[in-house]
DNA sequence: TTGCATGATTGACAATTATCAATCGTCCAT
DNA sequence: ATGGACGATTGATAATTGTCAATCATGCAA
């Protein structure tokens, strides 16, 4: 593992303030693996043996049921997943697959639980991570229950624009069917939702989106800090 | 506060294993309040000043947006709410109102955070509580995204039957419009969903539900431990 | 280049869910 | 007893979302 990557992992909220010894112990027990695109890393209902950290690439968290399948979240570098299952020593509620060739740091669940018991700073960081994660899912649930598909899309675009956008330009950097699943709709519906947004200040050319009249889109989307802001 | 109630609070996973001193310090700083039915205890977007523990009665966690309103969860004795907001010293993402005359223990957020820093056992319990809560919301999100309204209702009935039911009899012990909001549908739709279930082994008489043919209902509901089991 | 595979889009239609209005039933205060 | 008030139910209709099939666009391999 490159020192640069180690530093980036160390900078994670989860590890930033832990003792050097804790961090080193965790790293020594871990595996850094490269995976091709489209590989299923973990499967729901299976035991959570490793805490996963995305070093490079992108990972889709998804879940199946009723013959349907939906995306719960996307994890980008540097981000961790299935912390809760690891801590509870329980089965995964979600599956995970790579969306791109990815580099994943796998920290044995036992090591995580041991380190937590030994290092109060680590446990404190875990509390913060879990609390944030909890609130994120509550926001997702509100998003799903209080909004229509087109509204969810509109707010997703506004958030993308705020985070990565340049001059109102947003690129959909995942397959549209993945975005559709994340937003809780079918790919067909996403196409139609994008068409709808053309009447609300948005220009669409494939995956290239241009928010020409931000205020009109905002008027349609009704963004809500208690749903859309990541840092609350 | 009656000794009996103190014992019941002490028995909560959140407090079971903490030091006596921690528990007493928290209790001394707290208020035990009675509230009438229908009172809003906390409002979303307001700071989380107290960790709330339901001693008696019932509380509805809900959220508004887009002119709509939805129920996130119901909290019964003995259960705590807005732990995550308290820990993060942040605003509430949800509002809370009493569904019945209720007795609520209010523990100052500052005290909770102080106690957590001082007592590792308390922090450990908080980790467990947050991890469980996180997984519960993920299940709720899957429930919402992977199932139709009638399916959610069917699985809700099956769970009620397992937890409180006697001989296949289940009583809907909240107003139906509250249940509808919890299940992510309108009251009108809940009525129709109940009518639908009559074709799947269920008899409905007002709030009294009878699951006559459990296997038929199961065949319709497709219950899934990764969504419906509380203890996973 | 050609052809194939894949994902996106569009159209037609069906299922699901929401909305609005009216009615029913029950409980409670007068 | 009577009349509201309130929640639940039902009907009619609209909006939203999903399904299925066909077509389009793009990129890649032979």
Tab-separated table of C-alpha atoms in Angstrom, chain A residues 14-91:
chain	number	residue	atom	x	y	z
A	14	UNK	CA	-12.885	6.962	11.421
A	15	UNK	CA	-9.106	6.837	11.885
A	16	UNK	CA	-7.992	10.445	12.144
A	17	UNK	CA	-7.744	10.605	15.925
A	18	UNK	CA	-6.938	7.025	16.872
A	19	UNK	CA	-3.633	6.077	18.478
A	20	UNK	CA	-0.808	5.242	16.093
A	21	UNK	CA	-0.697	1.776	17.574
A	22	UNK	CA	-4.382	1.193	16.878
A	23	UNK	CA	-4.034	2.269	13.292
A	24	UNK	CA	-0.961	0.192	12.692
A	25	UNK	CA	-2.480	-2.882	14.276
A	26	UNK	CA	-5.523	-2.542	12.068
A	27	UNK	CA	-3.440	-2.037	8.953
A	28	UNK	CA	-1.220	-5.019	9.677
A	29	UNK	CA	-4.226	-7.299	9.907
A	30	UNK	CA	-5.767	-5.963	6.714
A	31	UNK	CA	-5.671	-6.870	3.061
A	32	UNK	CA	-5.487	-4.438	0.217
A	33	UNK	CA	-7.145	-5.947	-2.821
A	34	UNK	CA	-7.792	-4.919	-6.381
A	35	UNK	CA	-11.075	-5.970	-7.904
A	36	UNK	CA	-12.335	-5.746	-11.473
A	37	UNK	CA	-15.460	-3.843	-12.323
A	38	UNK	CA	-18.777	-5.531	-11.625
A	39	UNK	CA	-17.552	-7.894	-8.929
A	40	UNK	CA	-19.800	-8.612	-5.956
A	41	UNK	CA	-17.699	-8.009	-2.861
A	42	UNK	CA	-20.210	-8.940	-0.212
A	43	UNK	CA	-23.640	-10.511	-0.279
A	44	UNK	CA	-26.566	-9.742	1.973
A	45	UNK	CA	-27.395	-12.397	4.552
A	46	UNK	CA	-23.761	-13.439	4.726
A	47	UNK	CA	-21.654	-12.686	7.816
A	48	UNK	CA	-19.775	-9.404	7.822
A	49	UNK	CA	-16.185	-10.589	8.077
A	50	UNK	CA	-14.423	-7.426	7.023
A	51	UNK	CA	-14.843	-3.716	7.301
A	52	UNK	CA	-14.314	-2.468	3.751
A	53	UNK	CA	-12.685	0.819	2.832
A	54	UNK	CA	-12.821	2.054	-0.752
A	55	UNK	CA	-9.370	3.353	-1.659
A	56	UNK	CA	-9.961	3.685	-5.368
A	57	UNK	CA	-12.871	3.136	-7.718
A	58	UNK	CA	-16.510	3.077	-6.676
A	59	UNK	CA	-18.825	0.638	-4.934
A	60	UNK	CA	-22.585	0.206	-5.111
A	61	UNK	CA	-24.462	-0.906	-2.027
A	62	UNK	CA	-27.643	-2.676	-3.049
A	63	UNK	CA	-30.282	-5.027	-1.757
A	64	UNK	CA	-32.674	-7.502	-3.298
A	65	UNK	CA	-36.078	-8.709	-2.280
A	66	UNK	CA	-39.376	-9.675	-3.884
A	67	UNK	CA	-37.544	-10.329	-7.141
A	68	UNK	CA	-36.716	-6.657	-7.260
A	69	UNK	CA	-33.401	-4.976	-6.561
A	70	UNK	CA	-32.571	-1.501	-5.394
A	71	UNK	CA	-29.501	0.579	-4.719
A	72	UNK	CA	-29.044	1.889	-1.196
A	73	UNK	CA	-25.956	4.062	-1.691
A	74	UNK	CA	-22.776	4.621	-3.643
A	75	UNK	CA	-19.436	4.615	-1.856
A	76	UNK	CA	-16.533	6.585	-3.266
A	77	UNK	CA	-12.938	6.971	-2.044
A	78	UNK	CA	-12.243	7.271	0.762
A	79	UNK	CA	-15.291	5.709	2.367
A	80	UNK	CA	-16.063	2.706	4.528
A	81	UNK	CA	-18.962	0.312	4.370
A	82	UNK	CA	-20.828	-2.267	6.470
A	83	UNK	CA	-19.493	-0.834	9.716
A	84	UNK	CA	-22.733	-1.546	11.583
A	85	UNK	CA	-22.828	-5.219	10.602
A	86	UNK	CA	-19.152	-5.580	11.535
A	87	UNK	CA	-19.720	-4.073	14.962
A	88	UNK	CA	-22.778	-6.172	15.667
A	89	UNK	CA	-21.042	-9.286	14.339
A	90	UNK	CA	-24.073	-9.836	12.194
A	91	UNK	CA	-25.022	-10.630	8.639
